Short mmCIF file of C-alpha atoms in Angstrom, two decimals:
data_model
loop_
_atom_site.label_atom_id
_atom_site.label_comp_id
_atom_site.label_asym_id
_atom_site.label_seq_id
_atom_site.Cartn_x
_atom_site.Cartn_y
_atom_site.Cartn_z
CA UNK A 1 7.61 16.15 -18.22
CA UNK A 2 6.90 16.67 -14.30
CA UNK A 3 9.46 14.62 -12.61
CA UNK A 4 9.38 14.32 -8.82
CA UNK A 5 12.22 14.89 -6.78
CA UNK A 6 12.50 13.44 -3.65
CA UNK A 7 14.80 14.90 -1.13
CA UNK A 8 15.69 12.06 1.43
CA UNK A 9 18.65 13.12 2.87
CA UNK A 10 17.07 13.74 6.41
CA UNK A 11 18.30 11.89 9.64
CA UNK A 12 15.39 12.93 11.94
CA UNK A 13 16.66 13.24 15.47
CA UNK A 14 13.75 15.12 17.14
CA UNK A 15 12.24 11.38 16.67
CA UNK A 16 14.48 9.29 18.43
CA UNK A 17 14.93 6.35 19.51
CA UNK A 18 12.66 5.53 17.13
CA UNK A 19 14.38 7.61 14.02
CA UNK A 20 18.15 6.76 14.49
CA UNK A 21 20.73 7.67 11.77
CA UNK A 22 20.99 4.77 9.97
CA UNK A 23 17.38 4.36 9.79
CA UNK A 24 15.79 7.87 10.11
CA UNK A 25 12.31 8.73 10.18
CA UNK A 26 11.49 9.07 6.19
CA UNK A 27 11.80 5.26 6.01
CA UNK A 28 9.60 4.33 8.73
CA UNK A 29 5.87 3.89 9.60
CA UNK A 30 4.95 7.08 11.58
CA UNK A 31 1.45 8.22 10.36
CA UNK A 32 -1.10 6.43 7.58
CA UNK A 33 -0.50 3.41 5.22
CA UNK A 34 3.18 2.80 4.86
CA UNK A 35 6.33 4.55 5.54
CA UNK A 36 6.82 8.42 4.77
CA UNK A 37 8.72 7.77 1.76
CA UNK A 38 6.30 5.53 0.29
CA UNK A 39 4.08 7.81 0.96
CA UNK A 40 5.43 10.72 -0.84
CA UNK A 41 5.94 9.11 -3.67
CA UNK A 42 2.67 7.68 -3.69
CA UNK A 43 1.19 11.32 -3.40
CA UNK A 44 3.27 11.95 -6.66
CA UNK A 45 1.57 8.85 -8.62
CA UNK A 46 -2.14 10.73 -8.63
CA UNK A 47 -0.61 13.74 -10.57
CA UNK A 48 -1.34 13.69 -14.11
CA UNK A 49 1.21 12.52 -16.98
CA UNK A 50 4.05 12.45 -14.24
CA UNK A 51 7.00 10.85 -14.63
CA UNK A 52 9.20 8.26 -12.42
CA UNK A 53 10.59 9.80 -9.47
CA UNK A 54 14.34 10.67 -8.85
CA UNK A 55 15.48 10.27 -5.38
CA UNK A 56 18.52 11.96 -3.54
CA UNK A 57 19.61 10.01 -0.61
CA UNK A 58 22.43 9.08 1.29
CA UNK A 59 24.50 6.59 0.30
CA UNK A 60 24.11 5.13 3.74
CA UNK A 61 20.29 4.76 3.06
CA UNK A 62 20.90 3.81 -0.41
CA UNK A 63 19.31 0.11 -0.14
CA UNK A 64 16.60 1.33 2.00
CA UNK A 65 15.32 3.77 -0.97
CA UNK A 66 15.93 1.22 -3.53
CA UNK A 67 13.43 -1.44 -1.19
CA UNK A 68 10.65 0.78 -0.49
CA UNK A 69 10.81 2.08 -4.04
CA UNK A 70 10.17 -1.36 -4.93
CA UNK A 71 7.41 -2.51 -2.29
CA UNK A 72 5.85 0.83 -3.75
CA UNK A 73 5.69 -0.65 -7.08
CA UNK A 74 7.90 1.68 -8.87
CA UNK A 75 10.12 0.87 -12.02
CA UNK A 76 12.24 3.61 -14.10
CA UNK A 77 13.28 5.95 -11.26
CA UNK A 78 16.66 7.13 -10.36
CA UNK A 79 18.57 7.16 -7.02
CA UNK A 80 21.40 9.65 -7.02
CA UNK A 81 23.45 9.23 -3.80
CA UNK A 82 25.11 12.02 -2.50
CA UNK A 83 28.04 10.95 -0.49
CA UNK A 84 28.35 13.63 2.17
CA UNK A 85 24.91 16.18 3.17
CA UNK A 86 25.76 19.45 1.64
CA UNK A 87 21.74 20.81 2.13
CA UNK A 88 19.11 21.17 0.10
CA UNK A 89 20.48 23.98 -2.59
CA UNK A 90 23.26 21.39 -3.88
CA UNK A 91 20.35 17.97 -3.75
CA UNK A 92 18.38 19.46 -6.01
CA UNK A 93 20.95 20.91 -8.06
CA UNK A 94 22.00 17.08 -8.63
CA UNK A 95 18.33 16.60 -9.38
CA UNK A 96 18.06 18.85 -11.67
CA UNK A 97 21.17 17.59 -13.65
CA UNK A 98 19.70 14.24 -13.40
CA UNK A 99 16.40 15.51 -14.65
CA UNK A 100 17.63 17.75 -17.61
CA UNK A 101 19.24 14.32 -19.17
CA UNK A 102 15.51 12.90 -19.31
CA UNK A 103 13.71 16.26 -20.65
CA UNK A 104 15.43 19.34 -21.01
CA UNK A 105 12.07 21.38 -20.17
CA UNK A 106 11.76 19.38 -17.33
CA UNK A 107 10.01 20.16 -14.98
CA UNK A 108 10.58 19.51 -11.02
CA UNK A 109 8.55 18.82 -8.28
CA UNK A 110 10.41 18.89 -4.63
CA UNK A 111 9.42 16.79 -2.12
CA UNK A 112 11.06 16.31 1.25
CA UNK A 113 10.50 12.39 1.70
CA UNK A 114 9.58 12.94 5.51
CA UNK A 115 6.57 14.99 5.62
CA UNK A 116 3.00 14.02 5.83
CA UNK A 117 0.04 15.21 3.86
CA UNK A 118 -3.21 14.14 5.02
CA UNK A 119 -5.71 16.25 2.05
CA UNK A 120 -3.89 14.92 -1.35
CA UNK A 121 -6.69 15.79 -3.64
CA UNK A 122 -5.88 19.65 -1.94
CA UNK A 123 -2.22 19.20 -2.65
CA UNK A 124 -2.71 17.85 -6.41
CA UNK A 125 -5.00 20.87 -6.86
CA UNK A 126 -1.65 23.58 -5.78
CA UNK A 127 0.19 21.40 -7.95
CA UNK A 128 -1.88 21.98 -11.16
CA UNK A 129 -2.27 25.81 -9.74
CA UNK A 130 1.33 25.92 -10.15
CA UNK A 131 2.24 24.44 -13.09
CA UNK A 132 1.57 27.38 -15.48
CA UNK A 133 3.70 30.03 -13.35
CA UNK A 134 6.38 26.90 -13.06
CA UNK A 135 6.72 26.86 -17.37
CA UNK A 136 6.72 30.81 -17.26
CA UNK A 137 9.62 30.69 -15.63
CA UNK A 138 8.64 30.87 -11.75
CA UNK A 139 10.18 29.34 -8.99
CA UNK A 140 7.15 28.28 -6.93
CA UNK A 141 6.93 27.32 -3.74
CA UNK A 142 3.96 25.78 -1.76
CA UNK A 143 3.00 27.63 1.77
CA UNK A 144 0.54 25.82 4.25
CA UNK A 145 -2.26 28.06 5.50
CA UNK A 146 -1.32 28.44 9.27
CA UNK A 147 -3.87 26.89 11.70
CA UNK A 148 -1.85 28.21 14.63
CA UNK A 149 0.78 30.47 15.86
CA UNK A 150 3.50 28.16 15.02
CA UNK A 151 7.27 29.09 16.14
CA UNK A 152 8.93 25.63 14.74
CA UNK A 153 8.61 27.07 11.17
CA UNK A 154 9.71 29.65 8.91
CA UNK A 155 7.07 31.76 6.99
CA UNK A 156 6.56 33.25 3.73
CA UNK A 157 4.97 36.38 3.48
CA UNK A 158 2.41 36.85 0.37
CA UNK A 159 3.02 39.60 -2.14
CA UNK A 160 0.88 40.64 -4.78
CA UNK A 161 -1.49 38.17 -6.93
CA UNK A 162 -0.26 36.42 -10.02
CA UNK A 163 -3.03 34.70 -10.54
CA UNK A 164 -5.93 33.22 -8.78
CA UNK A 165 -4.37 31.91 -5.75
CA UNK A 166 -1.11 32.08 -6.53
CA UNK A 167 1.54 35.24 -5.67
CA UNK A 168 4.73 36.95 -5.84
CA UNK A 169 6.77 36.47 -2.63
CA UNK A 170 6.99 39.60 -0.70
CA UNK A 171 9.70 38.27 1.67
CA UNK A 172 11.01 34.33 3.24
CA UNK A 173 10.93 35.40 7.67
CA UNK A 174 12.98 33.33 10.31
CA UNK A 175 11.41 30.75 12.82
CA UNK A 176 9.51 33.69 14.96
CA UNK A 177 9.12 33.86 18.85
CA UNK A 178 5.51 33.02 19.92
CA UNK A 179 4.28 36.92 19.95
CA UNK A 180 5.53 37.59 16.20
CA UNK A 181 3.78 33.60 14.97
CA UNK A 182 0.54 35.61 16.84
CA UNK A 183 0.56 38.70 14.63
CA UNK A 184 1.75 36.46 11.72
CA UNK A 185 -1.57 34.41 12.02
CA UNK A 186 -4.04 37.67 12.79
CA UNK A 187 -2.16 39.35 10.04
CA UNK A 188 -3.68 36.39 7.60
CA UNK A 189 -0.84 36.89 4.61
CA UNK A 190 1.84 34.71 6.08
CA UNK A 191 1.78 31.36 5.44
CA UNK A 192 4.27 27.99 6.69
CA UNK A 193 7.40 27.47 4.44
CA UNK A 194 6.52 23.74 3.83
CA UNK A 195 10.05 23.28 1.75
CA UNK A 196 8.03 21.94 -1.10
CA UNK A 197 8.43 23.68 -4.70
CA UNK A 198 7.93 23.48 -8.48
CA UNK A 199 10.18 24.80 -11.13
CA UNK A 200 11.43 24.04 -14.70
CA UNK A 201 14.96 22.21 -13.80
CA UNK A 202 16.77 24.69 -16.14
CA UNK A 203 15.58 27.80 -14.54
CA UNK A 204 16.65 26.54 -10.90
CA UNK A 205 20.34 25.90 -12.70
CA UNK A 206 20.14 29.21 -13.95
CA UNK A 207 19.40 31.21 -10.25
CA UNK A 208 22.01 29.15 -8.61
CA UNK A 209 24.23 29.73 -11.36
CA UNK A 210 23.53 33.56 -10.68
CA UNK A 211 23.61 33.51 -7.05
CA UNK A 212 26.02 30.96 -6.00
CA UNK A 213 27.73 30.22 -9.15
CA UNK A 214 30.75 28.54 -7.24
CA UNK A 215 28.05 26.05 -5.72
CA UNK A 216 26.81 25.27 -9.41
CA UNK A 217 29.86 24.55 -11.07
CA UNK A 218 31.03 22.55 -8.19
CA UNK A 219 27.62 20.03 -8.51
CA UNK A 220 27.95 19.83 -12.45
CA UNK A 221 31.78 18.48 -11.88
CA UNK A 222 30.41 16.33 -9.19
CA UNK A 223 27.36 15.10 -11.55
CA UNK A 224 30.05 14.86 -14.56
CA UNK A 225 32.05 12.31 -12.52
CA UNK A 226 29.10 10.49 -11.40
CA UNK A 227 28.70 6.82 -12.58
CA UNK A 228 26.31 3.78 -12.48
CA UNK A 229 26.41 1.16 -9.90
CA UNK A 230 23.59 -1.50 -9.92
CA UNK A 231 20.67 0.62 -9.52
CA UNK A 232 22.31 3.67 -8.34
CA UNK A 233 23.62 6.82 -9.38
CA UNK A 234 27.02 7.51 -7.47
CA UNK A 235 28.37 10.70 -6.73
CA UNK A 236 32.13 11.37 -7.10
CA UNK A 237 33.05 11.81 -3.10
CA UNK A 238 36.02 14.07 -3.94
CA UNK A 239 34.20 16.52 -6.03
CA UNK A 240 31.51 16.42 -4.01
CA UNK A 241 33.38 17.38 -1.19
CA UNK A 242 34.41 20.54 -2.79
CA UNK A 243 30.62 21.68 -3.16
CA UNK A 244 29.49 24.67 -0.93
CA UNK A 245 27.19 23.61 1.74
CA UNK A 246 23.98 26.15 1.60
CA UNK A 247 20.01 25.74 1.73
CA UNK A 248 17.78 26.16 -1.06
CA UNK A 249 16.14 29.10 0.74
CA UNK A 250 19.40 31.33 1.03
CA UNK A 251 21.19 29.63 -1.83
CA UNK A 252 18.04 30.93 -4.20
CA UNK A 253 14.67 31.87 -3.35
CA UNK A 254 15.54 34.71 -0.85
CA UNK A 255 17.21 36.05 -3.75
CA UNK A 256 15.60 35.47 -6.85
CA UNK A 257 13.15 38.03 -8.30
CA UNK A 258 10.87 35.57 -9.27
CA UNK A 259 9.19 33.64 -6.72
CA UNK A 260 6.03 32.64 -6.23
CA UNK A 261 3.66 31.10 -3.23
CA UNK A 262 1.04 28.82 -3.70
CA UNK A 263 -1.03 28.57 -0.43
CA UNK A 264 -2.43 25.44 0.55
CA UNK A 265 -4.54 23.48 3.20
CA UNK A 266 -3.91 20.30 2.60
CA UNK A 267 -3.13 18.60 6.37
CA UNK A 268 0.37 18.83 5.97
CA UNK A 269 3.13 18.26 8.42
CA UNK A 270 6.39 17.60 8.22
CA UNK A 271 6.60 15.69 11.51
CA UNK A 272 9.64 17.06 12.97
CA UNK A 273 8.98 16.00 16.55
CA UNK A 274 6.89 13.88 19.16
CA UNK A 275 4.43 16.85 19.19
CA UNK A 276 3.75 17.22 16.04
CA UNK A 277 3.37 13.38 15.47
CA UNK A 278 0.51 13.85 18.57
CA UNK A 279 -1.07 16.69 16.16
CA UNK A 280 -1.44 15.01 13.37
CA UNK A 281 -2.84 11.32 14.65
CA UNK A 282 -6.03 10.62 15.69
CA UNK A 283 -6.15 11.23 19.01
CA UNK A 284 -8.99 9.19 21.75
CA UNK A 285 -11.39 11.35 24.08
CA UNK A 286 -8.77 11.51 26.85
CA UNK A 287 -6.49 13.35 23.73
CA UNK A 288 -4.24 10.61 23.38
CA UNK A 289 -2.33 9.32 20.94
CA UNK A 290 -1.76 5.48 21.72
CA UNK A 291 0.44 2.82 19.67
CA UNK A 292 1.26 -0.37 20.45
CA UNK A 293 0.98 -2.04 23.98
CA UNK A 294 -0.37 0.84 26.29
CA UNK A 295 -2.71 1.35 28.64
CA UNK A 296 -3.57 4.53 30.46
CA UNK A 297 -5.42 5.74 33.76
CA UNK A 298 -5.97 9.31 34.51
CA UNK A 299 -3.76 10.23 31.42
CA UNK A 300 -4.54 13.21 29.09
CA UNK A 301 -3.15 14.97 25.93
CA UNK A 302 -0.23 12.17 25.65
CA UNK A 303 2.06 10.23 23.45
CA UNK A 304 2.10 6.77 24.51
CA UNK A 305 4.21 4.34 21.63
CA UNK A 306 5.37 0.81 22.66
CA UNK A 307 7.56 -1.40 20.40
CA UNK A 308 8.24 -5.30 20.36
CA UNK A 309 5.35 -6.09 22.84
CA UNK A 310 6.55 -3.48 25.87
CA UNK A 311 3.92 -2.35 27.80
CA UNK A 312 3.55 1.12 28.77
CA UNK A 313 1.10 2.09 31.57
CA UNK A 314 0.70 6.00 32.61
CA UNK A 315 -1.87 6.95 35.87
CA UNK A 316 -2.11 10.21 36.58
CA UNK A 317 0.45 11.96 33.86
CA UNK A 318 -1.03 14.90 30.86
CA UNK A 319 0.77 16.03 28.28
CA UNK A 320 3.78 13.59 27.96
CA UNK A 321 5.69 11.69 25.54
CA UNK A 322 6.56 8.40 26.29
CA UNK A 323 8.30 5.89 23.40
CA UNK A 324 9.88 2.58 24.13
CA UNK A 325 12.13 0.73 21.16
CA UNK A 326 14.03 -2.77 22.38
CA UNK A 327 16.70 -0.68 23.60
CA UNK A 328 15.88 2.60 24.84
CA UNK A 329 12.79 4.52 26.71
CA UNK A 330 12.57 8.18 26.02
CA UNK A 331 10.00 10.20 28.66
CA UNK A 332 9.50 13.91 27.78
CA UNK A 333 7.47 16.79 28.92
CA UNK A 334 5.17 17.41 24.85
CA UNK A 335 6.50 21.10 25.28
CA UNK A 336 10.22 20.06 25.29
CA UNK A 337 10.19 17.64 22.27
CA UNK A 338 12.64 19.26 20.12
CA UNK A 339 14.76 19.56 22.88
CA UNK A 340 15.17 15.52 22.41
CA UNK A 341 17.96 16.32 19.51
CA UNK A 342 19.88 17.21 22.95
CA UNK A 343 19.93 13.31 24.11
CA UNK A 344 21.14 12.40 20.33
CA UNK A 345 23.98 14.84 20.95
CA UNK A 346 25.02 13.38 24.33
CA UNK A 347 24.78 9.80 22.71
CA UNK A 348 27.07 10.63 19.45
CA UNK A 349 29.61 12.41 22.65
CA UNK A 350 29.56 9.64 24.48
CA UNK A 351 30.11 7.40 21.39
CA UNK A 352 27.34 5.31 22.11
CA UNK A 353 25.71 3.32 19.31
CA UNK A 354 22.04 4.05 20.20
CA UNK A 355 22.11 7.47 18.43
CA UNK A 356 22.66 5.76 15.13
CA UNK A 357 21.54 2.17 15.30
CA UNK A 358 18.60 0.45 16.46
CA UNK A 359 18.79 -3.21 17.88
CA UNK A 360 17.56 -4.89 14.76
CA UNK A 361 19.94 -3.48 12.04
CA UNK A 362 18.79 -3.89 8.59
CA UNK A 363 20.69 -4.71 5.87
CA UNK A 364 20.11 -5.49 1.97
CA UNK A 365 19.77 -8.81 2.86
CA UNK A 366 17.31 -8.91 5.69
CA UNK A 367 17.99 -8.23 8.84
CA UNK A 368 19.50 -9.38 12.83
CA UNK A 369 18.64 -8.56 15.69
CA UNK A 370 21.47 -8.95 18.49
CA UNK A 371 19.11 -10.33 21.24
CA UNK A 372 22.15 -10.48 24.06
CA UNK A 373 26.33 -9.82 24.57
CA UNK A 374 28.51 -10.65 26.73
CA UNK A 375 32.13 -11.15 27.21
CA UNK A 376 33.22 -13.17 24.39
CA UNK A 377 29.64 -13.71 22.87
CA UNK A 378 27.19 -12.45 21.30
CA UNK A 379 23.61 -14.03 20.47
CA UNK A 380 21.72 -13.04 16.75
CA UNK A 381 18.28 -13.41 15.22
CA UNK A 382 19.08 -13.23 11.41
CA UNK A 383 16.54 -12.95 8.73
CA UNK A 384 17.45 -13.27 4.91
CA UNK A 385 14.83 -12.49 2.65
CA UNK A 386 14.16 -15.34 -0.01
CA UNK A 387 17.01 -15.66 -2.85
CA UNK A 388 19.19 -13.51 -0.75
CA UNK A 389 22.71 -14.12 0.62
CA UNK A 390 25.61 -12.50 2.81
CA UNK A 391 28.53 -11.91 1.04
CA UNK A 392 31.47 -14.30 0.85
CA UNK A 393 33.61 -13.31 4.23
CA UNK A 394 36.18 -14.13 6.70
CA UNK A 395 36.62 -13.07 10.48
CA UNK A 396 39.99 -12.92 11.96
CA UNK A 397 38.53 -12.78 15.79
CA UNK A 398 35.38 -14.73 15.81
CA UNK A 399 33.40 -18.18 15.11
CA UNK A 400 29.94 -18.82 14.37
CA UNK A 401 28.12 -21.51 15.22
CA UNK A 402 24.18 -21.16 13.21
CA UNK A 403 20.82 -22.62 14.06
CA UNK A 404 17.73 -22.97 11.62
CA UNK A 405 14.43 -21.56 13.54
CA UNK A 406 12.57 -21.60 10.28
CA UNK A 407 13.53 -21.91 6.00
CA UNK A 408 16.25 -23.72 4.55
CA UNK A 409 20.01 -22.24 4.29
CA UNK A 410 22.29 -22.75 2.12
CA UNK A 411 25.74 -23.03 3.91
CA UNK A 412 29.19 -22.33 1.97
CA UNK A 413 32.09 -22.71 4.56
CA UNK A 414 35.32 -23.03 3.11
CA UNK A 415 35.08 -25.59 -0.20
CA UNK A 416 31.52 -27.10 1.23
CA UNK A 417 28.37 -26.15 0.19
CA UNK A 418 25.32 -27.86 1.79
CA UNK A 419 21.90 -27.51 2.78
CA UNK A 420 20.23 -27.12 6.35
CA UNK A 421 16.77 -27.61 7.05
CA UNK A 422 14.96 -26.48 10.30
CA UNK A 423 16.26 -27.68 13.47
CA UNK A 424 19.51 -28.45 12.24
CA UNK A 425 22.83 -26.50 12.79
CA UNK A 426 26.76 -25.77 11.49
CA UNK A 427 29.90 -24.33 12.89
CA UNK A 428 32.11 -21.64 11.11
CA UNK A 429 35.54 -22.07 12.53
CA UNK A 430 37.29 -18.75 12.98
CA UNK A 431 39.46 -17.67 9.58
CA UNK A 432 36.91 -20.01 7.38
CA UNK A 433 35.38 -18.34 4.39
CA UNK A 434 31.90 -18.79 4.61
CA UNK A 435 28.35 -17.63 3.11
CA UNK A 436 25.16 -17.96 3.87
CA UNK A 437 22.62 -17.67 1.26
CA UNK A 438 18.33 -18.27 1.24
CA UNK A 439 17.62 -20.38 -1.84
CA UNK A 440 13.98 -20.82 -0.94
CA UNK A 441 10.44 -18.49 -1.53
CA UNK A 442 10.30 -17.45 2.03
CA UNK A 443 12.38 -15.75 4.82
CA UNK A 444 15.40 -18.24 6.47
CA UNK A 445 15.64 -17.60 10.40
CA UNK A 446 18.48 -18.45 12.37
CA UNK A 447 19.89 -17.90 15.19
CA UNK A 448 23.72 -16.96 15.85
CA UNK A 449 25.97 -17.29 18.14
CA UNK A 450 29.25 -15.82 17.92
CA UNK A 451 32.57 -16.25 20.43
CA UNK A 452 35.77 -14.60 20.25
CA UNK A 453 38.02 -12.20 21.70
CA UNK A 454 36.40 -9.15 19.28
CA UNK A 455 32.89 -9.53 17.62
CA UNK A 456 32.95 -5.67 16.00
CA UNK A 457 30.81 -5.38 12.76
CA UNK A 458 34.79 -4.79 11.70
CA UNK A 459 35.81 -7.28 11.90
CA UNK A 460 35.19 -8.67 8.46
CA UNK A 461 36.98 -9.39 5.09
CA UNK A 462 34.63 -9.99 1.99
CA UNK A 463 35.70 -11.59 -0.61
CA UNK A 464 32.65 -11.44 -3.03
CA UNK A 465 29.32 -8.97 -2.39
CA UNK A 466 26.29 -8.90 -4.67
CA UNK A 467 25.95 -5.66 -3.17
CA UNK A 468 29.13 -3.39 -4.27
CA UNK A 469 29.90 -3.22 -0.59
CA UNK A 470 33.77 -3.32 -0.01
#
C-alpha cells in the first residue's frame, strides 16, 4: 500500500503578512488551483493504487487540515496532531506508526504540504522510478535538477547508479555560498534536496531506531498514548514533550548506508519566500508578477499582491516586493526576501498580534473579521457556515449586541431560543449564556458589536463545544 504522508507542520514566515502562524502558507492560495495543501494531496490522487493520505499537523491547524481535506474530496485519511514541532525526523516517525497499523509493508510517500510542483506527470514518473528501490529496502529521496546556482537550498550529491536514473547518495552538502552553488551546477551531479522521499514505513523505524534510538522509543510511547478525538488523532503532550527534536536529514539519511536519489525536473518549488513565489508565477513582459488590485508604470521584475480591494501603484521601482493584507504592507528589496523572517521576529518581541493572526481569524465555524476597536468596543463581521454554531459561552467583561446582514440565526441567550431574520437584531447582556448557531443552507452574516471594560479572545467560559475546544 503507498500511503502519502503529508508533513504540514510549517508556519511559513518568509511569506508574511500574508502566511501568519495561525494560518501559514500550506493552507493558502499562493500558486495554481487551490491552496498548497490541496494541492499536494491532489498530486498524490494521480498515483496508482494509492491509498488515503495521513496528515501531521499542528494541533493549532488541526480544523484547517480537516476543511481542506474535505473541499478536496477526501474520505478515510488520518490527521495525527502533534502537539509541540519536534522536526521532521519525529513527524514521520508518527507517520510511520500510523501507517504500519493500516499495512505493515507500507509504504510511505513524504510530502511537505507547502511546496509547489508545476510538471506532475514528471513527478508521478520519479515516483514509480522509485518504488522498486523503496520495497528493496531503500530510503529514497527525490532531488530537483538545479536550473540555477541556488544558495537557499541544500544539495545532494549523486553517487553511483542503481538503476536507470536512480543512485546511491554519495553525500547530503549544507546551503552553499553563491561560488560553491556555481561549481555545484557546472559540476552537473548535485542536485536540490527537495525534502520529499519514499520508503517502506518499517525500514525508516528501523534507521531511526539505529541512529537515534532514544528519538524512536520516545515517538512509539507518544503514539501508544495517542487517542481519537472526532476526526483526529491526538498526541499525548507529555510524552511528546520528551521526544528529541532532530531533522530527518541528520536524524537518518546522512547516516544510513542506504540512500538513494531520484533526480527530477518536475517545476518544483517549495516557495519559501517572495522571490521564489515571483519565480515560479507567470510573470507579464515588464517581468512582473501582479495579483489583485495593481497597477504599474515604469515597474520591472516585481512582486506586486493586493488584498481586500487595496490598490497598489509602483512608477519607476524594479525588482521589489510589495504585499498589502487588511492590516499590514510589507515593501522589500526581491534580494532581501528571506530577510522578512526578521520583521516576524520583531513582531513576536514586541508581542504584537500581526505575526500570528491575520484580521479575519478563522475558526471551525466560519469566520470574523474585527473591522474597528476602540476603547471599550470593538466592531465584528462574523460568518458561520450553514448548520454551524459557536459554542455555548459566557463573558465576564463584555456584551454583545448582533445584527443580521444576510441568513437567518438562531439565537440561544440564557433559557430563549429564537430566530432572527435579516435586518433584525438581539442584545447579549454581559454574564448571559448565549449561542449562536446557522440552521439554514447558506452562510449567516452579522455584524457585532461588543462593549466592555476587556474584549480579549479570553475572556470566555464555554459551557458546551461541538468542537472539543475547552
Amino acid at each position: 500500500m503507498l500511503i502519502p504522508l503529508i508533513l504540514s507542520g510549517g508556519s511559513g514566515t518568509r511569506l508574511w503578512p500574508v502566511s501568519r502562524r495561525n494560518l501559514p502558507k500550506q493552507f493558502l492560495s499562493l500558486a495554481g488551483h487551490g491552496t498548497l495543501f490541496q494541492q499536494t494531496v491532489a498530486r498524490t490522487r494521480t498515483l496508482p493504487e494509492v491509498a488515503a493520505p495521513i496528515v501531521v499537523a499542528s494541533e493549532d491547524h488541526r480544523f484547517l487540515a480537516a476543511e481542506q481535506l474535505l473541499e478536496a474530496g477526501i474520505e478515510g485519511g488520518a490527521v495525527v496532531l502533534e502537539p509541540l514541532a519536534r522536526n521532521t525526523a519525529p513527524a514521520i516517525a508518527l507517520g510511520a506508526l500510523e501507517a504500519l497499523q493500516r499495512d505493515p509493508d507500507a509504504l510511505l510517500l513524504v510530502l511537505p504540504a507547502d511546496h509547489l510542483i508545476g510538471d506532475t506527470k514528471a513527478f508521478a514518473a520519479a515516483v514509480a522510478q522509485a518504488m522498486p528501490l523503496a520495497k528493496q529496502g531503500w530510503l529514497a529521496t527525490f532531488g530537483i535538477r538545479p536550473d540555477r546556482a541556488e544558495t537557499g537550498f541544500g544539495y545532494i550529491r549523486r553517487g553511483e547508479a542503481l538503476g536507470e536514473g536512480t543512485f546511491r547518495v554519495e553525500r547530503f552538502v549544507e546551503k552553499p555560498d553563491l561560488a560553491t552553488a556555481e561549481g555545484y551546477l557546472a559540476d552537473g551531479n548535485y542536485d536540490w534536496n527537495s525534502g520529499m522521499f519514499l520508503f517502506r514505513a518499517d525500514r525508516y523505524l528501523e534507521e531511526l531506531g539505529q541512529h537515534a534510538p532514544a528519538m524512536l522509543e520516545a515517538v512509539r510511547t507518544a503514539h501508544a498514548a495517542a487517542h481519537a478525538d472526532l476526526d483526529f488523532v491526538r498526541v499525548d503532550r507529555d510524552a511528546f514533550a520528551r521526544v528529541p527534536e532532530d531533522s530527518i536529514d541528520y536524524a537518518v539519511m546522512e547516516k544510513t548506508a542506504r540512500a538513494a536519489v531520484i533526480p527530477v525536473s518536475c517545476g518544483w518549488s517549495d516557495i519559501g519566500s517572495w522571490s521564489a513565489l515571483w519565480l515560479a508565477g507567470e510573470r507579464d513582459a515588464e517581468g512582473n508578477l501582479r495579483e489583485g488590485d495593481t497597477l504599474a508604470v515604469n515597474t520591472r521584475n516585481s512582486l506586486l499582491r493586493s488584498h481586500d480591494r487595496h490598490l497598489i501603484a509602483t512608477v519607476g521601482v524594479d525588482d521589489l516586493v510589495v504585499v498589502t493584507t487588511p492590516d499590514a504592507t510589507l515593501v522589500a528589496h526581491r534580494d532581501a526576501a528571506q530577510d522578512v523572517k526578521k520583521i516576524v521576529e520583531q513582531l513576536k518581541s514586541a508581542d504584537r498580534s500581526e505575526h500570528s493572526f491575520h484580521r479575519v481569524v478563522h475558526r471551525p465555524w466560519g469566520s470574523y473579521d474585527s473591522l474597528e476597536a476602540g476603547e471599550r468596543f470593538q466592531v465584528k463581521r462574523i460568518v458561520v457556515k450553514p448548520g454551524a454554531a459557536l459554542s455555548l459561552q459566557k463573558h465576564h467583561h463584555r456584551a454583545e449586541h448582533w445584527i443580521v446582514v444576510s441568513g437567518t440565526a438562531e439565537v440561544t441567550c440564557d433559557d430563549q431560543v429564537f430566530l432572527l431574520g435579516e435586518n433584525q437584531s438581539t442584545y447579549i447582556p454581559l454574564g448571559s449564556k448565549h449561542r449562536l448557531r446557522n440552521p439554514g443552507k447558506v452562510p449567516l452574516e452579522l455584524i457585532e458589536v461588543q462593549s466592555g471594560s476587556y474584549l480579549g479572545e479570553d475572556d470566555i467560559v464555554r459551557y458546551d463545544d461541538a468542537y472539543g475546544r475547552a
